[in-house]
mmCIF file of C-alpha atoms and ligand atoms in Angstrom:
data_model
loop_
_atom_site.group_PDB
_atom_site.id
_atom_site.type_symbol
_atom_site.label_atom_id
_atom_site.label_comp_id
_atom_site.label_asym_id
_atom_site.label_seq_id
_atom_site.Cartn_x
_atom_site.Cartn_y
_atom_site.Cartn_z
ATOM 1 C CA UNK A 168 -3.829 -26.215 5.823
ATOM 2 C CA UNK A 169 -1.944 -28.008 3.012
ATOM 3 C CA UNK A 170 1.801 -27.393 3.084
ATOM 4 C CA UNK A 171 3.430 -25.481 0.253
ATOM 5 C CA UNK A 172 5.866 -27.232 -2.088
ATOM 6 C CA UNK A 173 7.472 -24.120 -3.497
ATOM 7 C CA UNK A 174 7.728 -20.493 -2.445
ATOM 8 C CA UNK A 175 4.159 -19.228 -2.344
ATOM 9 C CA UNK A 176 2.369 -16.088 -1.249
ATOM 10 C CA UNK A 177 -0.867 -17.260 0.317
ATOM 11 C CA UNK A 178 -3.630 -14.666 0.220
ATOM 12 C CA UNK A 179 -6.533 -14.936 2.621
ATOM 13 C CA UNK A 180 -9.596 -13.020 1.480
ATOM 14 C CA UNK A 181 -11.384 -13.693 4.790
ATOM 15 C CA UNK A 182 -8.652 -11.649 6.450
ATOM 16 C CA UNK A 183 -9.227 -8.909 3.864
ATOM 17 C CA UNK A 184 -12.919 -8.872 4.738
ATOM 18 C CA UNK A 185 -12.087 -8.688 8.442
ATOM 19 C CA UNK A 186 -9.744 -5.712 7.911
ATOM 20 C CA UNK A 187 -12.223 -3.920 5.642
ATOM 21 C CA UNK A 188 -15.016 -4.354 8.214
ATOM 22 C CA UNK A 189 -12.751 -3.308 11.084
ATOM 23 C CA UNK A 190 -11.552 -0.138 9.354
ATOM 24 C CA UNK A 191 -15.117 0.749 8.336
ATOM 25 C CA UNK A 192 -16.266 0.301 11.936
ATOM 26 C CA UNK A 193 -13.829 3.090 12.906
ATOM 27 C CA UNK A 194 -15.280 5.676 10.530
ATOM 28 C CA UNK A 195 -16.965 8.810 11.740
ATOM 29 C CA UNK A 196 -19.677 10.597 9.727
ATOM 30 C CA UNK A 197 -20.400 7.611 7.427
ATOM 31 C CA UNK A 198 -17.335 8.522 5.434
ATOM 32 C CA UNK A 199 -16.908 6.838 2.058
ATOM 33 C CA UNK A 200 -14.211 4.172 1.810
ATOM 34 C CA UNK A 201 -11.496 4.362 -0.819
ATOM 35 C CA UNK A 202 -9.281 1.267 -1.020
ATOM 36 C CA UNK A 203 -5.720 1.923 -2.124
ATOM 37 C CA UNK A 204 -4.698 -0.961 -4.398
ATOM 38 C CA UNK A 205 -1.518 0.501 -5.879
ATOM 39 C CA UNK A 206 1.637 -1.587 -6.270
ATOM 40 C CA UNK A 207 -0.318 -4.769 -6.952
ATOM 41 C CA UNK A 208 -2.458 -4.217 -3.858
ATOM 42 C CA UNK A 209 0.652 -3.865 -1.720
ATOM 43 C CA UNK A 210 2.358 -6.867 -3.248
ATOM 44 C CA UNK A 211 -0.609 -9.245 -3.126
ATOM 45 C CA UNK A 212 -2.883 -9.306 -6.208
ATOM 46 C CA UNK A 213 -4.617 -6.098 -7.231
ATOM 47 C CA UNK A 214 -7.257 -7.693 -9.448
ATOM 48 C CA UNK A 215 -8.286 -10.272 -6.844
ATOM 49 C CA UNK A 216 -8.328 -7.720 -4.031
ATOM 50 C CA UNK A 217 -10.220 -5.137 -6.092
ATOM 51 C CA UNK A 218 -12.767 -7.698 -7.268
ATOM 52 C CA UNK A 219 -13.381 -8.818 -3.708
ATOM 53 C CA UNK A 220 -13.733 -5.263 -2.395
ATOM 54 C CA UNK A 221 -15.938 -4.246 -5.303
ATOM 55 C CA UNK A 222 -18.315 -7.085 -4.399
ATOM 56 C CA UNK A 223 -18.090 -5.987 -0.760
ATOM 57 C CA UNK A 224 -19.307 -2.499 -1.583
ATOM 58 C CA UNK A 225 -16.178 -0.358 -1.549
ATOM 59 C CA UNK A 226 -16.815 3.194 -2.818
ATOM 60 C CA UNK A 227 -13.578 4.029 -4.608
ATOM 61 C CA UNK A 228 -10.195 2.671 -5.592
ATOM 62 C CA UNK A 229 -6.866 4.437 -5.900
ATOM 63 C CA UNK A 230 -3.776 3.394 -7.798
ATOM 64 C CA UNK A 231 -0.511 5.248 -8.269
ATOM 65 C CA UNK A 232 -0.143 5.030 -12.043
ATOM 66 C CA UNK A 233 -2.439 4.941 -15.046
ATOM 67 C CA UNK A 234 -1.189 1.490 -16.122
ATOM 68 C CA UNK A 235 -2.380 0.043 -12.801
ATOM 69 C CA UNK A 236 -5.838 1.484 -13.367
ATOM 70 C CA UNK A 237 -5.964 0.125 -16.918
ATOM 71 C CA UNK A 238 -5.254 -3.377 -15.569
ATOM 72 C CA UNK A 239 -8.178 -3.067 -13.153
ATOM 73 C CA UNK A 240 -10.553 -1.863 -15.861
ATOM 74 C CA UNK A 241 -9.507 -4.719 -18.150
ATOM 75 C CA UNK A 242 -10.305 -7.109 -15.301
ATOM 76 C CA UNK A 243 -13.838 -5.749 -15.014
ATOM 77 C CA UNK A 244 -13.547 -3.258 -12.182
ATOM 78 C CA UNK A 245 -16.285 -0.626 -12.588
ATOM 79 C CA UNK A 246 -15.954 1.283 -9.289
ATOM 80 C CA UNK A 247 -14.421 4.781 -9.771
ATOM 81 C CA UNK A 248 -10.621 4.718 -9.805
ATOM 82 C CA UNK A 249 -8.495 7.654 -8.667
ATOM 83 C CA UNK A 250 -5.006 7.767 -10.188
ATOM 84 C CA UNK A 251 -2.774 9.421 -7.604
ATOM 85 C CA UNK A 252 0.183 10.146 -9.835
ATOM 86 C CA UNK A 253 -0.719 10.397 -13.525
ATOM 87 C CA UNK A 254 1.964 11.456 -15.980
ATOM 88 C CA UNK A 255 1.682 13.883 -18.876
ATOM 89 C CA UNK A 256 2.292 11.097 -21.412
ATOM 90 C CA UNK A 257 -0.697 8.926 -20.494
ATOM 91 C CA UNK A 258 -3.653 11.253 -19.983
ATOM 92 C CA UNK A 259 -5.513 10.036 -23.108
ATOM 93 C CA UNK A 260 -5.111 6.473 -21.897
ATOM 94 C CA UNK A 261 -6.575 7.478 -18.527
ATOM 95 C CA UNK A 262 -9.608 8.980 -20.255
ATOM 96 C CA UNK A 263 -10.032 5.958 -22.505
ATOM 97 C CA UNK A 264 -10.390 3.776 -19.394
ATOM 98 C CA UNK A 265 -12.462 6.227 -17.356
ATOM 99 C CA UNK A 266 -9.693 6.741 -14.806
ATOM 100 C CA UNK A 267 -9.920 9.842 -12.647
ATOM 101 C CA UNK A 268 -6.679 11.793 -12.282
ATOM 102 C CA UNK A 269 -5.301 13.582 -9.281
ATOM 103 C CA UNK A 270 -4.309 17.011 -10.640
ATOM 104 C CA UNK A 271 -1.490 18.442 -8.575
ATOM 105 C CA UNK A 272 -0.045 21.283 -10.652
ATOM 106 C CA UNK A 273 -1.258 23.905 -13.081
ATOM 107 C CA UNK A 274 0.674 22.186 -15.841
ATOM 108 C CA UNK A 275 -1.156 18.895 -15.182
ATOM 109 C CA UNK A 276 -4.488 20.658 -14.874
ATOM 110 C CA UNK A 277 -4.094 22.440 -18.218
ATOM 111 C CA UNK A 278 -2.813 19.310 -19.928
ATOM 112 C CA UNK A 279 -5.705 17.236 -18.613
ATOM 113 C CA UNK A 280 -8.247 19.892 -19.530
ATOM 114 C CA UNK A 281 -6.923 19.786 -23.084
ATOM 115 C CA UNK A 282 -6.970 15.973 -23.174
ATOM 116 C CA UNK A 283 -10.596 15.986 -21.972
ATOM 117 C CA UNK A 284 -11.562 18.599 -24.598
ATOM 118 C CA UNK A 285 -9.773 16.661 -27.334
ATOM 119 C CA UNK A 286 -11.738 13.600 -26.228
ATOM 120 C CA UNK A 287 -15.013 15.590 -26.408
ATOM 121 C CA UNK A 288 -15.598 15.136 -22.692
ATOM 122 C CA UNK A 289 -17.584 17.439 -20.497
ATOM 123 C CA UNK A 290 -17.693 17.313 -16.701
ATOM 124 C CA UNK A 291 -14.939 14.703 -16.635
ATOM 125 C CA UNK A 292 -14.305 13.778 -12.973
ATOM 126 C CA UNK A 293 -10.981 14.982 -11.595
ATOM 127 C CA UNK A 294 -9.462 15.319 -8.128
ATOM 128 C CA UNK A 295 -7.525 18.308 -6.848
ATOM 129 C CA UNK A 296 -4.530 17.609 -4.637
ATOM 130 C CA UNK A 297 -3.175 20.184 -2.201
ATOM 131 C CA UNK A 298 0.161 19.928 -0.440
ATOM 132 C CA UNK A 299 -0.417 20.677 3.242
ATOM 133 C CA UNK A 300 2.953 19.685 4.645
ATOM 134 C CA UNK A 301 4.239 16.460 3.093
ATOM 135 C CA UNK A 302 5.950 18.516 0.397
ATOM 136 C CA UNK A 303 5.590 15.829 -2.202
ATOM 137 C CA UNK A 304 2.805 16.370 -4.778
ATOM 138 C CA UNK A 305 0.173 19.074 -4.752
ATOM 139 C CA UNK A 306 -0.811 22.679 -5.213
ATOM 140 C CA UNK A 307 0.356 25.028 -2.501
ATOM 141 C CA UNK A 308 -2.363 26.430 -0.222
ATOM 142 C CA UNK A 309 -1.694 29.918 -1.591
ATOM 143 C CA UNK A 310 -2.414 28.659 -5.128
ATOM 144 C CA UNK A 311 -6.088 28.232 -4.264
ATOM 145 C CA UNK A 312 -7.281 31.315 -6.205
ATOM 146 C CA UNK A 313 -5.360 30.343 -9.319
ATOM 147 C CA UNK A 314 -6.642 26.765 -9.164
ATOM 148 C CA UNK A 315 -10.257 27.803 -8.666
ATOM 149 C CA UNK A 316 -10.056 30.237 -11.592
ATOM 150 C CA UNK A 317 -8.570 27.614 -13.849
ATOM 151 C CA UNK A 318 -11.332 25.165 -12.896
ATOM 152 C CA UNK A 319 -14.279 27.553 -13.114
ATOM 153 C CA UNK A 320 -13.427 28.127 -16.783
ATOM 154 C CA UNK A 321 -12.775 24.472 -17.578
ATOM 155 C CA UNK A 322 -16.120 23.068 -18.709
ATOM 156 C CA UNK A 323 -14.555 19.774 -19.738
ATOM 157 C CA UNK A 324 -13.766 19.058 -16.078
ATOM 158 C CA UNK A 325 -15.767 18.507 -12.910
ATOM 159 C CA UNK A 326 -14.164 18.428 -9.473
ATOM 160 C CA UNK A 327 -15.078 15.175 -7.785
ATOM 161 C CA UNK A 328 -12.886 15.673 -4.732
ATOM 162 C CA UNK A 329 -10.315 17.892 -3.080
ATOM 163 C CA UNK A 330 -7.703 16.087 -1.007
ATOM 164 C CA UNK A 331 -4.374 16.132 0.728
ATOM 165 C CA UNK A 332 -2.115 13.568 2.393
ATOM 166 C CA UNK A 333 -0.897 13.388 5.989
ATOM 167 C CA UNK A 334 2.861 13.314 6.452
ATOM 168 C CA UNK A 335 3.148 11.732 9.900
ATOM 169 C CA UNK A 336 -0.170 10.173 10.883
ATOM 170 C CA UNK A 337 1.507 7.010 12.231
ATOM 171 C CA UNK A 338 3.978 8.911 14.412
ATOM 172 C CA UNK A 339 2.349 10.101 17.621
ATOM 173 C CA UNK A 340 5.474 12.111 18.488
ATOM 174 C CA UNK A 341 4.440 14.353 15.590
ATOM 175 C CA UNK A 342 0.917 14.895 16.886
ATOM 176 C CA UNK A 343 1.308 18.679 16.852
ATOM 177 C CA UNK A 344 2.491 18.656 13.254
ATOM 178 C CA UNK A 345 -0.427 16.457 12.201
ATOM 179 C CA UNK A 346 -3.010 18.524 14.106
ATOM 180 C CA UNK A 347 -1.759 21.589 12.232
ATOM 181 C CA UNK A 348 -1.962 19.756 8.941
ATOM 182 C CA UNK A 349 -5.546 18.673 9.648
ATOM 183 C CA UNK A 350 -6.602 22.236 10.504
ATOM 184 C CA UNK A 351 -4.842 23.666 7.444
ATOM 185 C CA UNK A 352 -6.616 21.107 5.252
ATOM 186 C CA UNK A 353 -9.951 21.770 6.949
ATOM 187 C CA UNK A 354 -9.893 25.524 6.282
ATOM 188 C CA UNK A 355 -8.325 25.240 2.847
ATOM 189 C CA UNK A 356 -10.761 22.601 1.570
ATOM 190 C CA UNK A 357 -13.718 24.474 3.012
ATOM 191 C CA UNK A 358 -12.674 27.627 1.198
ATOM 192 C CA UNK A 359 -12.156 25.591 -1.967
ATOM 193 C CA UNK A 360 -15.541 23.840 -2.036
ATOM 194 C CA UNK A 361 -17.361 27.105 -1.362
ATOM 195 C CA UNK A 362 -16.416 28.249 -4.860
ATOM 196 C CA UNK A 363 -18.459 25.477 -6.481
ATOM 197 C CA UNK A 364 -22.215 24.996 -6.670
ATOM 198 C CA UNK A 365 -22.068 21.186 -6.583
ATOM 199 C CA UNK A 366 -20.909 18.796 -3.837
ATOM 200 C CA UNK A 367 -17.207 17.934 -3.663
ATOM 201 C CA UNK A 368 -15.792 15.059 -1.589
ATOM 202 C CA UNK A 369 -13.131 15.980 0.982
ATOM 203 C CA UNK A 370 -10.523 13.396 2.029
ATOM 204 C CA UNK A 371 -7.274 13.430 3.952
ATOM 205 C CA UNK A 372 -6.660 10.258 5.969
ATOM 206 C CA UNK A 373 -4.661 7.142 5.177
ATOM 207 C CA UNK A 374 -4.870 4.074 7.454
ATOM 208 C CA UNK A 375 -3.045 5.690 10.378
ATOM 209 C CA UNK A 376 -5.133 8.819 9.957
ATOM 210 C CA UNK A 377 -8.249 6.651 10.276
ATOM 211 C CA UNK A 378 -6.939 4.941 13.415
ATOM 212 C CA UNK A 379 -5.255 7.886 15.164
ATOM 213 C CA UNK A 380 -7.250 10.955 14.084
ATOM 214 C CA UNK A 381 -11.040 10.405 14.074
ATOM 215 C CA UNK A 382 -11.581 14.088 13.357
ATOM 216 C CA UNK A 383 -9.628 13.781 10.114
ATOM 217 C CA UNK A 384 -11.986 11.347 8.354
ATOM 218 C CA UNK A 385 -13.978 14.015 6.479
ATOM 219 C CA UNK A 386 -16.182 12.619 3.636
ATOM 220 C CA UNK A 387 -13.902 9.762 2.580
ATOM 221 C CA UNK A 388 -10.816 7.894 3.792
ATOM 222 C CA UNK A 389 -8.039 6.252 1.781
ATOM 223 C CA UNK A 390 -6.855 2.981 3.294
ATOM 224 C CA UNK A 391 -4.011 0.873 2.045
ATOM 225 C CA UNK A 392 -1.819 -0.856 4.604
ATOM 226 C CA UNK A 393 -4.658 -1.516 7.073
ATOM 227 C CA UNK A 394 -6.564 -3.526 4.473
ATOM 228 C CA UNK A 395 -3.514 -5.734 4.105
ATOM 229 C CA UNK A 396 -3.307 -6.306 7.846
ATOM 230 C CA UNK A 397 -0.870 -3.790 9.307
ATOM 231 C CA UNK A 398 -1.663 -0.769 11.445
ATOM 232 C CA UNK A 399 1.764 0.847 11.765
ATOM 233 C CA UNK A 400 1.902 0.009 15.485
ATOM 234 C CA UNK A 401 1.551 -3.088 17.619
ATOM 235 C CA UNK A 402 -1.471 -1.617 19.332
ATOM 236 C CA UNK A 403 -3.364 -1.152 16.065
ATOM 237 C CA UNK A 404 -2.044 -4.221 14.267
ATOM 238 C CA UNK A 405 -3.555 -6.608 16.855
ATOM 239 C CA UNK A 406 -7.004 -5.755 15.473
ATOM 240 C CA UNK A 407 -5.970 -6.503 11.899
ATOM 241 C CA UNK A 408 -5.029 -9.737 10.131
ATOM 242 C CA UNK A 409 -2.227 -9.983 7.553
ATOM 243 C CA UNK A 410 -3.862 -11.040 4.293
ATOM 244 C CA UNK A 411 -0.643 -12.395 2.792
ATOM 245 C CA UNK A 412 1.653 -15.082 4.175
ATOM 246 C CA UNK A 413 4.926 -15.767 2.417
ATOM 247 C CA UNK A 414 5.871 -19.423 2.719
ATOM 248 C CA UNK A 415 8.620 -21.599 1.330
ATOM 249 C CA UNK A 416 10.211 -24.995 1.903
ATOM 250 C CA UNK A 417 13.573 -26.357 2.951
ATOM 251 C CA UNK A 418 15.348 -27.536 -0.213
ATOM 252 C CA UNK A 419 18.384 -29.014 1.481
ATOM 253 C CA UNK A 420 19.983 -29.263 4.911
ATOM 254 C CA UNK A 421 23.776 -29.338 5.022
ATOM 255 C CA UNK A 422 26.007 -30.282 7.933
ATOM 256 C CA UNK A 423 28.699 -27.630 8.152
ATOM 257 C CA UNK A 424 31.630 -28.092 10.527
ATOM 258 C CA UNK A 425 32.940 -25.584 12.999
ATOM 259 C CA UNK A 426 35.185 -23.061 11.243
ATOM 260 C CA UNK A 427 33.650 -23.616 7.784
ATOM 261 C CA UNK A 428 31.922 -20.775 5.995
ATOM 262 C CA UNK A 429 28.483 -20.486 4.408
ATOM 263 C CA UNK A 430 27.518 -18.615 1.246
ATOM 264 C CA UNK A 431 29.093 -16.055 -1.034
ATOM 265 C CA UNK A 432 32.193 -14.276 0.158
ATOM 266 C CA UNK A 433 32.307 -16.559 3.171
ATOM 267 C CA UNK A 434 29.626 -14.336 4.690
ATOM 268 C CA UNK A 435 29.089 -16.571 7.720
ATOM 269 C CA UNK A 436 31.541 -18.720 9.653
ATOM 270 C CA UNK A 437 30.104 -21.500 11.818
ATOM 271 C CA UNK A 438 31.109 -21.192 15.447
ATOM 272 C CA UNK A 439 29.916 -24.720 16.188
ATOM 273 C CA UNK A 440 29.155 -27.751 14.040
ATOM 274 C CA UNK A 441 25.941 -26.574 12.360
ATOM 275 C CA UNK A 442 22.953 -27.566 10.297
ATOM 276 C CA UNK A 443 22.270 -25.051 7.531
ATOM 277 C CA UNK A 444 18.978 -25.082 5.588
ATOM 278 C CA UNK A 445 18.813 -23.651 2.081
ATOM 279 C CA UNK A 446 15.493 -22.045 1.131
ATOM 280 C CA UNK A 447 14.401 -20.991 -2.374
ATOM 281 C CA UNK A 448 13.838 -17.260 -1.942
ATOM 282 C CA UNK A 449 16.347 -14.455 -2.368
ATOM 283 C CA UNK A 450 16.925 -10.811 -3.053
ATOM 284 C CA UNK A 451 15.366 -11.123 -6.509
ATOM 285 C CA UNK A 452 12.177 -12.113 -4.693
ATOM 286 C CA UNK A 453 12.170 -9.116 -2.382
ATOM 287 C CA UNK A 454 14.184 -10.433 0.567
ATOM 288 C CA UNK A 455 16.939 -7.830 0.391
ATOM 289 C CA UNK A 456 20.555 -8.304 1.390
ATOM 290 C CA UNK A 457 19.932 -6.270 4.528
ATOM 291 C CA UNK A 458 18.109 -9.335 5.939
ATOM 292 C CA UNK A 459 21.340 -11.358 5.880
ATOM 293 C CA UNK A 460 23.905 -11.863 8.645
ATOM 294 C CA UNK A 461 21.430 -12.765 11.383
ATOM 295 C CA UNK A 462 19.184 -9.722 10.924
ATOM 296 C CA UNK A 463 16.269 -11.554 9.331
ATOM 297 C CA UNK A 464 14.624 -14.694 10.672
ATOM 298 C CA UNK A 465 12.080 -17.231 9.447
ATOM 299 C CA UNK A 466 9.821 -19.607 11.302
ATOM 300 C CA UNK A 467 10.246 -23.370 10.875
ATOM 301 C CA UNK A 468 8.001 -25.697 12.890
ATOM 302 C CA UNK A 469 7.166 -22.715 15.171
ATOM 303 C CA UNK A 470 10.839 -22.052 15.862
ATOM 304 C CA UNK A 471 12.863 -19.037 14.861
ATOM 305 C CA UNK A 472 15.769 -19.600 12.482
ATOM 306 C CA UNK A 473 18.140 -16.791 11.545
ATOM 307 C CA UNK A 474 19.320 -16.031 8.029
ATOM 308 C CA UNK A 475 23.091 -16.466 7.978
ATOM 309 C CA UNK A 476 25.629 -14.993 5.617
ATOM 310 C CA UNK A 477 24.708 -13.056 2.495
ATOM 311 C CA UNK A 478 21.258 -13.274 0.938
ATOM 312 C CA UNK A 479 21.686 -14.727 -2.568
ATOM 313 C CA UNK A 480 19.599 -13.815 -5.615
ATOM 314 C CA UNK A 481 17.391 -16.921 -5.350
ATOM 315 C CA UNK A 482 18.242 -18.445 -1.983
ATOM 316 C CA UNK A 483 18.782 -17.814 1.687
ATOM 317 C CA UNK A 484 20.585 -20.016 4.159
ATOM 318 C CA UNK A 485 19.151 -20.413 7.649
ATOM 319 C CA UNK A 486 20.852 -21.802 10.733
ATOM 320 C CA UNK A 487 18.663 -24.703 11.893
ATOM 321 C CA UNK A 488 21.214 -26.295 14.236
ATOM 322 C CA UNK A 489 18.808 -26.238 17.181
ATOM 323 C CA UNK A 490 15.576 -26.635 15.187
ATOM 324 C CA UNK A 491 13.904 -29.978 14.678
ATOM 325 C CA UNK A 492 13.289 -30.016 10.917
ATOM 326 C CA UNK A 493 13.919 -31.909 7.710
ATOM 327 C CA UNK A 494 14.140 -31.243 3.995
ATOM 328 C CA UNK A 495 10.693 -30.460 2.572
ATOM 329 C CA UNK A 496 9.450 -28.816 5.780
ATOM 330 C CA UNK A 497 7.516 -25.599 5.427
ATOM 331 C CA UNK A 498 9.133 -22.241 6.176
ATOM 332 C CA UNK A 499 7.162 -19.136 7.103
ATOM 333 C CA UNK A 500 8.903 -15.934 6.035
ATOM 334 C CA UNK A 501 6.226 -13.487 7.114
ATOM 335 C CA UNK A 502 2.467 -13.274 7.476
ATOM 336 C CA UNK A 503 -0.027 -14.826 9.802
ATOM 337 C CA UNK A 504 2.036 -15.786 12.879
ATOM 338 C CA UNK A 505 5.148 -13.805 11.913
ATOM 339 C CA UNK A 506 4.368 -10.139 11.356
ATOM 340 C CA UNK A 507 5.942 -8.421 8.371
ATOM 341 C CA UNK A 508 6.019 -5.327 10.564
ATOM 342 C CA UNK A 509 8.441 -6.926 13.044
ATOM 343 C CA UNK A 510 10.458 -8.643 10.319
ATOM 344 C CA UNK A 511 10.917 -5.354 8.472
ATOM 345 C CA UNK A 512 11.740 -3.454 11.657
ATOM 346 C CA UNK A 513 14.703 -5.739 12.342
ATOM 347 C CA UNK A 514 16.204 -4.534 9.059
ATOM 348 C CA UNK A 515 15.371 -0.839 9.602
ATOM 349 C CA UNK A 516 12.552 -1.065 7.116
ATOM 350 C CA UNK A 517 8.770 -0.926 7.250
ATOM 351 C CA UNK A 518 6.029 -3.421 6.456
ATOM 352 C CA UNK A 519 5.163 -1.458 3.293
ATOM 353 C CA UNK A 520 8.588 -2.068 1.770
ATOM 354 C CA UNK A 521 8.736 -5.753 2.642
ATOM 355 C CA UNK A 522 5.263 -6.692 1.400
ATOM 356 C CA UNK A 523 5.286 -4.599 -1.785
ATOM 357 C CA UNK A 524 8.669 -5.972 -2.805
ATOM 358 C CA UNK A 525 7.664 -9.629 -3.231
ATOM 359 C CA UNK A 526 8.491 -10.486 -6.831
ATOM 360 C CA UNK A 527 5.981 -11.427 -9.466
ATOM 361 C CA UNK A 528 7.651 -14.792 -10.025
ATOM 362 C CA UNK A 529 6.333 -16.029 -6.695
ATOM 363 C CA UNK A 530 3.073 -17.953 -7.035
ATOM 364 C CA UNK A 531 -0.005 -16.343 -5.482
ATOM 365 C CA UNK A 532 -2.482 -18.773 -3.990
ATOM 366 C CA UNK A 533 -5.863 -17.920 -2.511
ATOM 367 C CA UNK A 534 -6.893 -19.684 0.663
ATOM 368 C CA UNK A 535 -9.916 -19.567 2.946
HETATM 369 C C1 PLP B 814 -0.398 5.140 -0.542
HETATM 370 C C2 PLP B 814 -1.327 6.236 -0.203
HETATM 371 C C3 PLP B 814 -2.377 6.033 0.718
HETATM 372 C C4 PLP B 814 -2.532 4.783 1.547
HETATM 373 O O1 PLP B 814 -1.765 4.903 2.730
HETATM 374 P P1 PLP B 814 -1.751 3.731 3.833
HETATM 375 O O2 PLP B 814 -0.816 4.243 4.867
HETATM 376 O O3 PLP B 814 -1.202 2.520 3.156
HETATM 377 O O4 PLP B 814 -3.128 3.538 4.310
HETATM 378 C C5 PLP B 814 -3.298 7.056 0.875
HETATM 379 N N1 PLP B 814 -3.176 8.229 0.194
HETATM 380 C C6 PLP B 814 -2.156 8.469 -0.664
HETATM 381 C C7 PLP B 814 -2.068 9.780 -1.349
HETATM 382 C C8 PLP B 814 -1.189 7.483 -0.881
HETATM 383 O O5 PLP B 814 -0.171 7.730 -1.710
#
């Protein structure tokens, strides 16, 4: 593989295909597959990922915000797009681009009904979100009668799906909590769909729900992190392949004597005569300050080098005293061969935060 000459996020669409096929192979009852491509497809490239999955036969997409859905439509995505978190100010824009909102409160439902009427729409597809334990967005289970009444009289709207979101599907210590959530969703959604004389899709599971709770797949699943190569546990991640690898280069190697300091505020003091490599990536690129002071590490020529001192805005310094390397050598920050899951864990974070935080100024490059 050609070496990178600047900080680059390499995106491997073969890995994406592998993850998509693997996750689909886990599905019970021929469930539909919704790909979650919010936050720039978890920090990679939403348009490229969505295009690839659209060609591969994905059934649905989800984004968090209307603006993300508009970008996909402008790029030629025609698969239905669920907007998980629309805002009152952009409902007309959603309709203009045929984006399907998640309606999670009576206020949103009424506002969207009005926007659909104003736009002369009938049977506009919408999705009803219930809160079954995450206590984030959604109608309460006891609101079911009120919601159904509001919908039965809303001829501008048609319910495409009823869904909820698991709070702890990746945490097997919370199995009891999750089992309760699944059963609550099962009975609630069944009651809900019985009020309508047309089919309504039921969906509950994110990636960890797909992997850990086969009985929670229902009619559709919503996968994000698994598509990008992480399964929220070592056991599951071995079957997946990270689609994005963050690489950089060594700009300069300095010899720093014992007792001298490195970086802002003398964040690191060399205990021996050292070689310190400076690498062009920093906290403005998504490598937060919590990766400094020996917490974070990179891979150089298959060897582990620790980040020393404070992470700067555009640079990190890595101790390469015992690593055979030279200026211009490639540096792997995370990805294939150095899991973002493990890297994030060292800093008390999660793969989601590390991969979605990679700044837009870093070049994306597609590789086979
Ligand atoms: C982000 C999100 C998902 C995807 O979760 P993963 O753990 O990344 O698979 C699914 N559903 C909802 C409601 C989400 O917000």
